[in-house]
Amino acid sequence: MVTRVGGRHAGQGGKRGDLTGPSPVDRGKPGSKIHAMSERGGIPLSIVISAANRNDHLTFEAVIDEVAPVAGPLGRPRRRPHKLHADKGYDYPACRKTLRRRGIIARIARRGIESAKRLGRHRYVIERTLEWVSRFRRLARRYERKAAHFLGFTRLACAVICYRRAVKLDLLTHNNPK
C-alpha cells in the first residue's frame, strides 16, 4: 500500500475555538488545517485537525498513528503502509525517524535539493482527496467552535467519500448480483 500525506487550510470566519490559530494564507484570520493521509487511489485513511499556524511536521506522527488496520486476504490485518509519499513540508529528521521506526519506506522530497515538479503526480492524489473533503459545504469554512465537532463532520465526509468510491467501483456486496 502506498500512501500520501498533506494538509489544507479551512477558514473559520472570525470564530474562536479549539485548534484554531492565525492562518498564514488568509491574512491572519483564525482557522484550522486538515491533515490527511490517503491511499494510492485517493481514499482517505486518516484525518487530523490542527491550528492553521502549526507546521505540518508537528502533526505527522498523529496522522500516521490514525490509520486503521487494513484487512487483507489472509493473516493479520496490515496496520501500516509499505511506502509513504510526502512533500517538502515533512522533510525533517523527526518525520523520517518516525517512518523508520514503523518500517515504512519514506519518499519525502528534500528541501533545497529536489524540485517540486518531480513530486507532482504523487501530490495530485492527496490534493484531490482534500478537495473532495472540502466540497462538503460544512467543511469549506469552519463553523463549529469545538474541534471535536469539526473533526466529526470531517470524518463523516470521509466515510461518504469512501462509500461513493465503493459504489462507483461496484465493491459493495449488496449491490453486486454475483
mmCIF file with all atom_site columns, C-alpha atoms in Angstrom:
data_model
loop_
_atom_site.group_PDB
_atom_site.id
_atom_site.type_symbol
_atom_site.label_atom_id
_atom_site.label_alt_id
_atom_site.label_comp_id
_atom_site.label_asym_id
_atom_site.label_entity_id
_atom_site.label_seq_id
_atom_site.pdbx_PDB_ins_code
_atom_site.Cartn_x
_atom_site.Cartn_y
_atom_site.Cartn_z
_atom_site.occupancy
_atom_site.B_iso_or_equiv
_atom_site.pdbx_formal_charge
_atom_site.auth_seq_id
_atom_site.auth_comp_id
_atom_site.auth_asym_id
_atom_site.auth_atom_id
_atom_site.pdbx_PDB_model_num
ATOM 1   C CA . MET A 1 1   ? 0.000   0.000   0.000   1.00 0.00 ? 1   MET A CA 1
ATOM 2   C CA . VAL A 1 2   ? 1.377   3.415   -0.953  1.00 0.00 ? 2   VAL A CA 1
ATOM 3   C CA . THR A 1 3   ? 0.055   6.465   0.851   1.00 0.00 ? 3   THR A CA 1
ATOM 4   C CA . ARG A 1 4   ? 0.292   10.210  0.590   1.00 0.00 ? 4   ARG A CA 1
ATOM 5   C CA . VAL A 1 5   ? 0.189   12.860  3.328   1.00 0.00 ? 5   VAL A CA 1
ATOM 6   C CA . GLY A 1 6   ? -0.865  16.502  3.004   1.00 0.00 ? 6   GLY A CA 1
ATOM 7   C CA . GLY A 1 7   ? -2.681  19.397  4.601   1.00 0.00 ? 7   GLY A CA 1
ATOM 8   C CA . ARG A 1 8   ? -5.149  22.141  3.659   1.00 0.00 ? 8   ARG A CA 1
ATOM 9   C CA . HIS A 1 9   ? -6.483  25.206  5.465   1.00 0.00 ? 9   HIS A CA 1
ATOM 10  C CA . ALA A 1 10  ? -10.133 25.590  6.463   1.00 0.00 ? 10  ALA A CA 1
ATOM 11  C CA . GLY A 1 11  ? -11.040 29.192  7.256   1.00 0.00 ? 11  GLY A CA 1
ATOM 12  C CA . GLN A 1 12  ? -13.016 29.951  10.355  1.00 0.00 ? 12  GLN A CA 1
ATOM 13  C CA . GLY A 1 13  ? -14.538 33.349  9.642   1.00 0.00 ? 13  GLY A CA 1
ATOM 14  C CA . GLY A 1 14  ? -13.933 35.166  12.904  1.00 0.00 ? 14  GLY A CA 1
ATOM 15  C CA . LYS A 1 15  ? -14.914 32.466  15.403  1.00 0.00 ? 15  LYS A CA 1
ATOM 16  C CA . ARG A 1 16  ? -12.541 31.348  18.095  1.00 0.00 ? 16  ARG A CA 1
ATOM 17  C CA . GLY A 1 17  ? -12.399 27.828  19.393  1.00 0.00 ? 17  GLY A CA 1
ATOM 18  C CA . ASP A 1 18  ? -10.306 24.724  19.880  1.00 0.00 ? 18  ASP A CA 1
ATOM 19  C CA . LEU A 1 19  ? -7.429  24.137  17.480  1.00 0.00 ? 19  LEU A CA 1
ATOM 20  C CA . THR A 1 20  ? -7.537  27.499  15.730  1.00 0.00 ? 20  THR A CA 1
ATOM 21  C CA . GLY A 1 21  ? -4.702  29.873  15.002  1.00 0.00 ? 21  GLY A CA 1
ATOM 22  C CA . PRO A 1 22  ? -3.829  32.735  12.651  1.00 0.00 ? 22  PRO A CA 1
ATOM 23  C CA . SER A 1 23  ? -3.800  31.364  9.118   1.00 0.00 ? 23  SER A CA 1
ATOM 24  C CA . PRO A 1 24  ? -0.614  32.116  7.165   1.00 0.00 ? 24  PRO A CA 1
ATOM 25  C CA . VAL A 1 25  ? -2.542  32.090  3.859   1.00 0.00 ? 25  VAL A CA 1
ATOM 26  C CA . ASP A 1 26  ? -5.626  34.131  4.813   1.00 0.00 ? 26  ASP A CA 1
ATOM 27  C CA . ARG A 1 27  ? -4.430  37.485  6.233   1.00 0.00 ? 27  ARG A CA 1
ATOM 28  C CA . GLY A 1 28  ? -4.034  36.095  9.749   1.00 0.00 ? 28  GLY A CA 1
ATOM 29  C CA . LYS A 1 29  ? -7.691  35.141  10.216  1.00 0.00 ? 29  LYS A CA 1
ATOM 30  C CA . PRO A 1 30  ? -8.209  32.321  12.701  1.00 0.00 ? 30  PRO A CA 1
ATOM 31  C CA . GLY A 1 31  ? -8.559  28.933  11.089  1.00 0.00 ? 31  GLY A CA 1
ATOM 32  C CA . SER A 1 32  ? -7.775  25.245  11.143  1.00 0.00 ? 32  SER A CA 1
ATOM 33  C CA . LYS A 1 33  ? -5.772  22.889  8.989   1.00 0.00 ? 33  LYS A CA 1
ATOM 34  C CA . ILE A 1 34  ? -6.904  19.447  7.858   1.00 0.00 ? 34  ILE A CA 1
ATOM 35  C CA . HIS A 1 35  ? -4.070  16.892  7.673   1.00 0.00 ? 35  HIS A CA 1
ATOM 36  C CA . ALA A 1 36  ? -4.946  13.802  5.698   1.00 0.00 ? 36  ALA A CA 1
ATOM 37  C CA . MET A 1 37  ? -3.405  10.529  4.640   1.00 0.00 ? 37  MET A CA 1
ATOM 38  C CA . SER A 1 38  ? -4.803  8.710   1.619   1.00 0.00 ? 38  SER A CA 1
ATOM 39  C CA . GLU A 1 39  ? -4.089  5.548   -0.276  1.00 0.00 ? 39  GLU A CA 1
ATOM 40  C CA . ARG A 1 40  ? -2.920  5.434   -3.885  1.00 0.00 ? 40  ARG A CA 1
ATOM 41  C CA . GLY A 1 41  ? -6.431  5.928   -5.296  1.00 0.00 ? 41  GLY A CA 1
ATOM 42  C CA . GLY A 1 42  ? -7.236  8.918   -3.094  1.00 0.00 ? 42  GLY A CA 1
ATOM 43  C CA . ILE A 1 43  ? -9.438  7.229   -0.488  1.00 0.00 ? 43  ILE A CA 1
ATOM 44  C CA . PRO A 1 44  ? -8.795  8.930   2.870   1.00 0.00 ? 44  PRO A CA 1
ATOM 45  C CA . LEU A 1 45  ? -7.240  6.695   5.521   1.00 0.00 ? 45  LEU A CA 1
ATOM 46  C CA . SER A 1 46  ? -6.792  9.185   8.367   1.00 0.00 ? 46  SER A CA 1
ATOM 47  C CA . ILE A 1 47  ? -7.741  12.776  9.182   1.00 0.00 ? 47  ILE A CA 1
ATOM 48  C CA . VAL A 1 48  ? -6.275  15.055  11.875  1.00 0.00 ? 48  VAL A CA 1
ATOM 49  C CA . ILE A 1 49  ? -7.204  18.679  12.646  1.00 0.00 ? 49  ILE A CA 1
ATOM 50  C CA . SER A 1 50  ? -4.721  21.303  13.904  1.00 0.00 ? 50  SER A CA 1
ATOM 51  C CA . ALA A 1 51  ? -4.428  25.069  14.198  1.00 0.00 ? 51  ALA A CA 1
ATOM 52  C CA . ALA A 1 52  ? -3.709  26.829  10.901  1.00 0.00 ? 52  ALA A CA 1
ATOM 53  C CA . ASN A 1 53  ? -0.399  28.227  12.130  1.00 0.00 ? 53  ASN A CA 1
ATOM 54  C CA . ARG A 1 54  ? 1.018   24.850  13.183  1.00 0.00 ? 54  ARG A CA 1
ATOM 55  C CA . ASN A 1 55  ? 3.686   23.284  10.952  1.00 0.00 ? 55  ASN A CA 1
ATOM 56  C CA . ASP A 1 56  ? 2.810   20.086  9.108   1.00 0.00 ? 56  ASP A CA 1
ATOM 57  C CA . HIS A 1 57  ? 5.653   18.025  10.520  1.00 0.00 ? 57  HIS A CA 1
ATOM 58  C CA . LEU A 1 58  ? 4.408   18.525  14.098  1.00 0.00 ? 58  LEU A CA 1
ATOM 59  C CA . THR A 1 59  ? 1.219   16.525  13.402  1.00 0.00 ? 59  THR A CA 1
ATOM 60  C CA . PHE A 1 60  ? 2.917   13.941  11.188  1.00 0.00 ? 60  PHE A CA 1
ATOM 61  C CA . GLU A 1 61  ? 3.080   11.207  13.830  1.00 0.00 ? 61  GLU A CA 1
ATOM 62  C CA . ALA A 1 62  ? -0.580  11.693  14.763  1.00 0.00 ? 62  ALA A CA 1
ATOM 63  C CA . VAL A 1 63  ? -1.613  11.286  11.108  1.00 0.00 ? 63  VAL A CA 1
ATOM 64  C CA . ILE A 1 64  ? 0.414   8.066   10.782  1.00 0.00 ? 64  ILE A CA 1
ATOM 65  C CA . ASP A 1 65  ? -0.983  6.624   14.032  1.00 0.00 ? 65  ASP A CA 1
ATOM 66  C CA . GLU A 1 66  ? -4.612  7.336   12.987  1.00 0.00 ? 66  GLU A CA 1
ATOM 67  C CA . VAL A 1 67  ? -4.546  4.716   10.238  1.00 0.00 ? 67  VAL A CA 1
ATOM 68  C CA . ALA A 1 68  ? -6.951  1.866   10.987  1.00 0.00 ? 68  ALA A CA 1
ATOM 69  C CA . PRO A 1 69  ? -5.935  -1.732  10.203  1.00 0.00 ? 69  PRO A CA 1
ATOM 70  C CA . VAL A 1 70  ? -6.468  -2.710  6.583   1.00 0.00 ? 70  VAL A CA 1
ATOM 71  C CA . ALA A 1 71  ? -7.947  -6.166  6.032   1.00 0.00 ? 71  ALA A CA 1
ATOM 72  C CA . GLY A 1 72  ? -6.052  -8.349  3.595   1.00 0.00 ? 72  GLY A CA 1
ATOM 73  C CA . PRO A 1 73  ? -6.883  -11.734 2.088   1.00 0.00 ? 73  PRO A CA 1
ATOM 74  C CA . LEU A 1 74  ? -5.327  -13.867 4.867   1.00 0.00 ? 74  LEU A CA 1
ATOM 75  C CA . GLY A 1 75  ? -3.371  -13.365 8.072   1.00 0.00 ? 75  GLY A CA 1
ATOM 76  C CA . ARG A 1 76  ? -3.118  -10.385 10.345  1.00 0.00 ? 76  ARG A CA 1
ATOM 77  C CA . PRO A 1 77  ? -4.513  -7.079  9.087   1.00 0.00 ? 77  PRO A CA 1
ATOM 78  C CA . ARG A 1 78  ? -1.832  -4.732  7.776   1.00 0.00 ? 78  ARG A CA 1
ATOM 79  C CA . ARG A 1 79  ? -1.615  -1.719  10.086  1.00 0.00 ? 79  ARG A CA 1
ATOM 80  C CA . ARG A 1 80  ? 0.926   0.357   8.212   1.00 0.00 ? 80  ARG A CA 1
ATOM 81  C CA . PRO A 1 81  ? 1.501   1.263   4.576   1.00 0.00 ? 81  PRO A CA 1
ATOM 82  C CA . HIS A 1 82  ? 4.545   -0.039  2.725   1.00 0.00 ? 82  HIS A CA 1
ATOM 83  C CA . LYS A 1 83  ? 5.623   3.348   1.322   1.00 0.00 ? 83  LYS A CA 1
ATOM 84  C CA . LEU A 1 84  ? 4.658   6.932   2.126   1.00 0.00 ? 84  LEU A CA 1
ATOM 85  C CA . HIS A 1 85  ? 4.985   9.946   -0.201  1.00 0.00 ? 85  HIS A CA 1
ATOM 86  C CA . ALA A 1 86  ? 5.122   13.417  1.334   1.00 0.00 ? 86  ALA A CA 1
ATOM 87  C CA . ASP A 1 87  ? 6.064   16.912  0.206   1.00 0.00 ? 87  ASP A CA 1
ATOM 88  C CA . LYS A 1 88  ? 8.854   19.177  1.458   1.00 0.00 ? 88  LYS A CA 1
ATOM 89  C CA . GLY A 1 89  ? 6.818   20.296  4.475   1.00 0.00 ? 89  GLY A CA 1
ATOM 90  C CA . TYR A 1 90  ? 7.604   16.921  6.059   1.00 0.00 ? 90  TYR A CA 1
ATOM 91  C CA . ASP A 1 91  ? 11.365  16.929  5.322   1.00 0.00 ? 91  ASP A CA 1
ATOM 92  C CA . TYR A 1 92  ? 12.539  16.814  8.934   1.00 0.00 ? 92  TYR A CA 1
ATOM 93  C CA . PRO A 1 93  ? 14.674  14.184  10.667  1.00 0.00 ? 93  PRO A CA 1
ATOM 94  C CA . ALA A 1 94  ? 11.845  13.522  13.146  1.00 0.00 ? 94  ALA A CA 1
ATOM 95  C CA . CYS A 1 95  ? 9.458   12.568  10.297  1.00 0.00 ? 95  CYS A CA 1
ATOM 96  C CA . ARG A 1 96  ? 11.978  10.240  8.688   1.00 0.00 ? 96  ARG A CA 1
ATOM 97  C CA . LYS A 1 97  ? 12.747  8.696   12.082  1.00 0.00 ? 97  LYS A CA 1
ATOM 98  C CA . THR A 1 98  ? 9.026   8.160   12.735  1.00 0.00 ? 98  THR A CA 1
ATOM 99  C CA . LEU A 1 99  ? 8.672   6.266   9.453   1.00 0.00 ? 99  LEU A CA 1
ATOM 100 C CA . ARG A 1 100 ? 11.843  4.236   10.001  1.00 0.00 ? 100 ARG A CA 1
ATOM 101 C CA . ARG A 1 101 ? 10.610  3.157   13.452  1.00 0.00 ? 101 ARG A CA 1
ATOM 102 C CA . ARG A 1 102 ? 7.391   1.867   11.885  1.00 0.00 ? 102 ARG A CA 1
ATOM 103 C CA . GLY A 1 103 ? 9.098   0.089   8.977   1.00 0.00 ? 103 GLY A CA 1
ATOM 104 C CA . ILE A 1 104 ? 7.681   2.413   6.296   1.00 0.00 ? 104 ILE A CA 1
ATOM 105 C CA . ILE A 1 105 ? 9.756   3.460   3.296   1.00 0.00 ? 105 ILE A CA 1
ATOM 106 C CA . ALA A 1 106 ? 9.951   7.273   3.188   1.00 0.00 ? 106 ALA A CA 1
ATOM 107 C CA . ARG A 1 107 ? 9.543   9.078   -0.130  1.00 0.00 ? 107 ARG A CA 1
ATOM 108 C CA . ILE A 1 108 ? 9.835   12.661  1.117   1.00 0.00 ? 108 ILE A CA 1
ATOM 109 C CA . ALA A 1 109 ? 11.027  15.461  -1.180  1.00 0.00 ? 109 ALA A CA 1
ATOM 110 C CA . ARG A 1 110 ? 14.136  17.144  0.216   1.00 0.00 ? 110 ARG A CA 1
ATOM 111 C CA . ARG A 1 111 ? 14.153  20.890  0.767   1.00 0.00 ? 111 ARG A CA 1
ATOM 112 C CA . GLY A 1 112 ? 16.600  22.752  -1.456  1.00 0.00 ? 112 GLY A CA 1
ATOM 113 C CA . ILE A 1 113 ? 17.596  19.633  -3.415  1.00 0.00 ? 113 ILE A CA 1
ATOM 114 C CA . GLU A 1 114 ? 14.619  18.187  -5.289  1.00 0.00 ? 114 GLU A CA 1
ATOM 115 C CA . SER A 1 115 ? 12.274  20.207  -7.455  1.00 0.00 ? 115 SER A CA 1
ATOM 116 C CA . ALA A 1 116 ? 8.569   20.373  -6.748  1.00 0.00 ? 116 ALA A CA 1
ATOM 117 C CA . LYS A 1 117 ? 7.789   19.115  -10.280 1.00 0.00 ? 117 LYS A CA 1
ATOM 118 C CA . ARG A 1 118 ? 9.042   15.613  -9.518  1.00 0.00 ? 118 ARG A CA 1
ATOM 119 C CA . LEU A 1 119 ? 6.507   15.117  -6.724  1.00 0.00 ? 119 LEU A CA 1
ATOM 120 C CA . GLY A 1 120 ? 3.586   16.344  -8.851  1.00 0.00 ? 120 GLY A CA 1
ATOM 121 C CA . ARG A 1 121 ? 1.942   13.038  -9.726  1.00 0.00 ? 121 ARG A CA 1
ATOM 122 C CA . HIS A 1 122 ? 2.037   11.884  -6.100  1.00 0.00 ? 122 HIS A CA 1
ATOM 123 C CA . ARG A 1 123 ? 0.930   15.230  -4.681  1.00 0.00 ? 123 ARG A CA 1
ATOM 124 C CA . TYR A 1 124 ? -2.077  15.302  -7.014  1.00 0.00 ? 124 TYR A CA 1
ATOM 125 C CA . VAL A 1 125 ? -3.641  12.347  -5.202  1.00 0.00 ? 125 VAL A CA 1
ATOM 126 C CA . ILE A 1 126 ? -3.694  13.960  -1.744  1.00 0.00 ? 126 ILE A CA 1
ATOM 127 C CA . GLU A 1 127 ? -4.724  17.340  -3.165  1.00 0.00 ? 127 GLU A CA 1
ATOM 128 C CA . ARG A 1 128 ? -7.654  15.631  -4.893  1.00 0.00 ? 128 ARG A CA 1
ATOM 129 C CA . THR A 1 129 ? -8.614  13.899  -1.635  1.00 0.00 ? 129 THR A CA 1
ATOM 130 C CA . LEU A 1 130 ? -8.534  17.179  0.280   1.00 0.00 ? 130 LEU A CA 1
ATOM 131 C CA . GLU A 1 131 ? -10.578 18.795  -2.481  1.00 0.00 ? 131 GLU A CA 1
ATOM 132 C CA . TRP A 1 132 ? -13.195 16.019  -2.172  1.00 0.00 ? 132 TRP A CA 1
ATOM 133 C CA . VAL A 1 133 ? -13.379 16.747  1.561   1.00 0.00 ? 133 VAL A CA 1
ATOM 134 C CA . SER A 1 134 ? -13.695 20.500  1.042   1.00 0.00 ? 134 SER A CA 1
ATOM 135 C CA . ARG A 1 135 ? -16.593 20.008  -1.432  1.00 0.00 ? 135 ARG A CA 1
ATOM 136 C CA . PHE A 1 136 ? -18.807 19.420  1.580   1.00 0.00 ? 136 PHE A CA 1
ATOM 137 C CA . ARG A 1 137 ? -20.046 22.939  2.305   1.00 0.00 ? 137 ARG A CA 1
ATOM 138 C CA . ARG A 1 138 ? -19.893 22.408  6.034   1.00 0.00 ? 138 ARG A CA 1
ATOM 139 C CA . LEU A 1 139 ? -16.126 21.836  5.799   1.00 0.00 ? 139 LEU A CA 1
ATOM 140 C CA . ALA A 1 140 ? -15.163 24.558  3.331   1.00 0.00 ? 140 ALA A CA 1
ATOM 141 C CA . ARG A 1 141 ? -15.456 27.011  6.197   1.00 0.00 ? 141 ARG A CA 1
ATOM 142 C CA . ARG A 1 142 ? -15.291 26.071  9.857   1.00 0.00 ? 142 ARG A CA 1
ATOM 143 C CA . TYR A 1 143 ? -18.485 26.975  11.708  1.00 0.00 ? 143 TYR A CA 1
ATOM 144 C CA . GLU A 1 144 ? -18.002 24.888  14.863  1.00 0.00 ? 144 GLU A CA 1
ATOM 145 C CA . ARG A 1 145 ? -16.265 26.233  17.940  1.00 0.00 ? 145 ARG A CA 1
ATOM 146 C CA . LYS A 1 146 ? -15.323 22.785  19.197  1.00 0.00 ? 146 LYS A CA 1
ATOM 147 C CA . ALA A 1 147 ? -12.616 20.934  17.326  1.00 0.00 ? 147 ALA A CA 1
ATOM 148 C CA . ALA A 1 148 ? -14.274 17.589  18.117  1.00 0.00 ? 148 ALA A CA 1
ATOM 149 C CA . HIS A 1 149 ? -17.401 18.626  16.203  1.00 0.00 ? 149 HIS A CA 1
ATOM 150 C CA . PHE A 1 150 ? -15.376 19.794  13.208  1.00 0.00 ? 150 PHE A CA 1
ATOM 151 C CA . LEU A 1 151 ? -13.362 16.557  13.272  1.00 0.00 ? 151 LEU A CA 1
ATOM 152 C CA . GLY A 1 152 ? -16.600 14.552  13.450  1.00 0.00 ? 152 GLY A CA 1
ATOM 153 C CA . PHE A 1 153 ? -18.006 16.263  10.353  1.00 0.00 ? 153 PHE A CA 1
ATOM 154 C CA . THR A 1 154 ? -14.686 15.752  8.576   1.00 0.00 ? 154 THR A CA 1
ATOM 155 C CA . ARG A 1 155 ? -14.681 12.030  9.355   1.00 0.00 ? 155 ARG A CA 1
ATOM 156 C CA . LEU A 1 156 ? -18.308 11.766  8.265   1.00 0.00 ? 156 LEU A CA 1
ATOM 157 C CA . ALA A 1 157 ? -17.321 13.377  4.946   1.00 0.00 ? 157 ALA A CA 1
ATOM 158 C CA . CYS A 1 158 ? -14.511 10.821  4.568   1.00 0.00 ? 158 CYS A CA 1
ATOM 159 C CA . ALA A 1 159 ? -16.977 7.985   5.206   1.00 0.00 ? 159 ALA A CA 1
ATOM 160 C CA . VAL A 1 160 ? -19.277 9.372   2.486   1.00 0.00 ? 160 VAL A CA 1
ATOM 161 C CA . ILE A 1 161 ? -16.298 9.653   0.112   1.00 0.00 ? 161 ILE A CA 1
ATOM 162 C CA . CYS A 1 162 ? -15.353 6.008   0.783   1.00 0.00 ? 162 CYS A CA 1
ATOM 163 C CA . TYR A 1 163 ? -18.956 4.875   0.266   1.00 0.00 ? 163 TYR A CA 1
ATOM 164 C CA . ARG A 1 164 ? -19.298 6.788   -3.016  1.00 0.00 ? 164 ARG A CA 1
ATOM 165 C CA . ARG A 1 165 ? -15.995 5.351   -4.233  1.00 0.00 ? 165 ARG A CA 1
ATOM 166 C CA . ALA A 1 166 ? -17.095 1.813   -3.336  1.00 0.00 ? 166 ALA A CA 1
ATOM 167 C CA . VAL A 1 167 ? -20.379 2.301   -5.219  1.00 0.00 ? 167 VAL A CA 1
ATOM 168 C CA . LYS A 1 168 ? -18.536 3.679   -8.238  1.00 0.00 ? 168 LYS A CA 1
ATOM 169 C CA . LEU A 1 169 ? -16.138 0.711   -8.278  1.00 0.00 ? 169 LEU A CA 1
ATOM 170 C CA . ASP A 1 170 ? -19.005 -1.722  -7.579  1.00 0.00 ? 170 ASP A CA 1
ATOM 171 C CA . LEU A 1 171 ? -17.340 -3.118  -4.448  1.00 0.00 ? 171 LEU A CA 1
ATOM 172 C CA . LEU A 1 172 ? -20.411 -3.399  -2.254  1.00 0.00 ? 172 LEU A CA 1
ATOM 173 C CA . THR A 1 173 ? -21.729 -6.924  -1.860  1.00 0.00 ? 173 THR A CA 1
ATOM 174 C CA . HIS A 1 174 ? -25.398 -5.984  -1.558  1.00 0.00 ? 174 HIS A CA 1
ATOM 175 C CA . ASN A 1 175 ? -25.250 -4.175  -4.934  1.00 0.00 ? 175 ASN A CA 1
ATOM 176 C CA . ASN A 1 176 ? -23.340 -6.968  -6.599  1.00 0.00 ? 176 ASN A CA 1
ATOM 177 C CA . PRO A 1 177 ? -25.646 -9.695  -8.019  1.00 0.00 ? 177 PRO A CA 1
ATOM 178 C CA . LYS A 1 178 ? -22.798 -12.237 -8.382  1.00 0.00 ? 178 LYS A CA 1
#
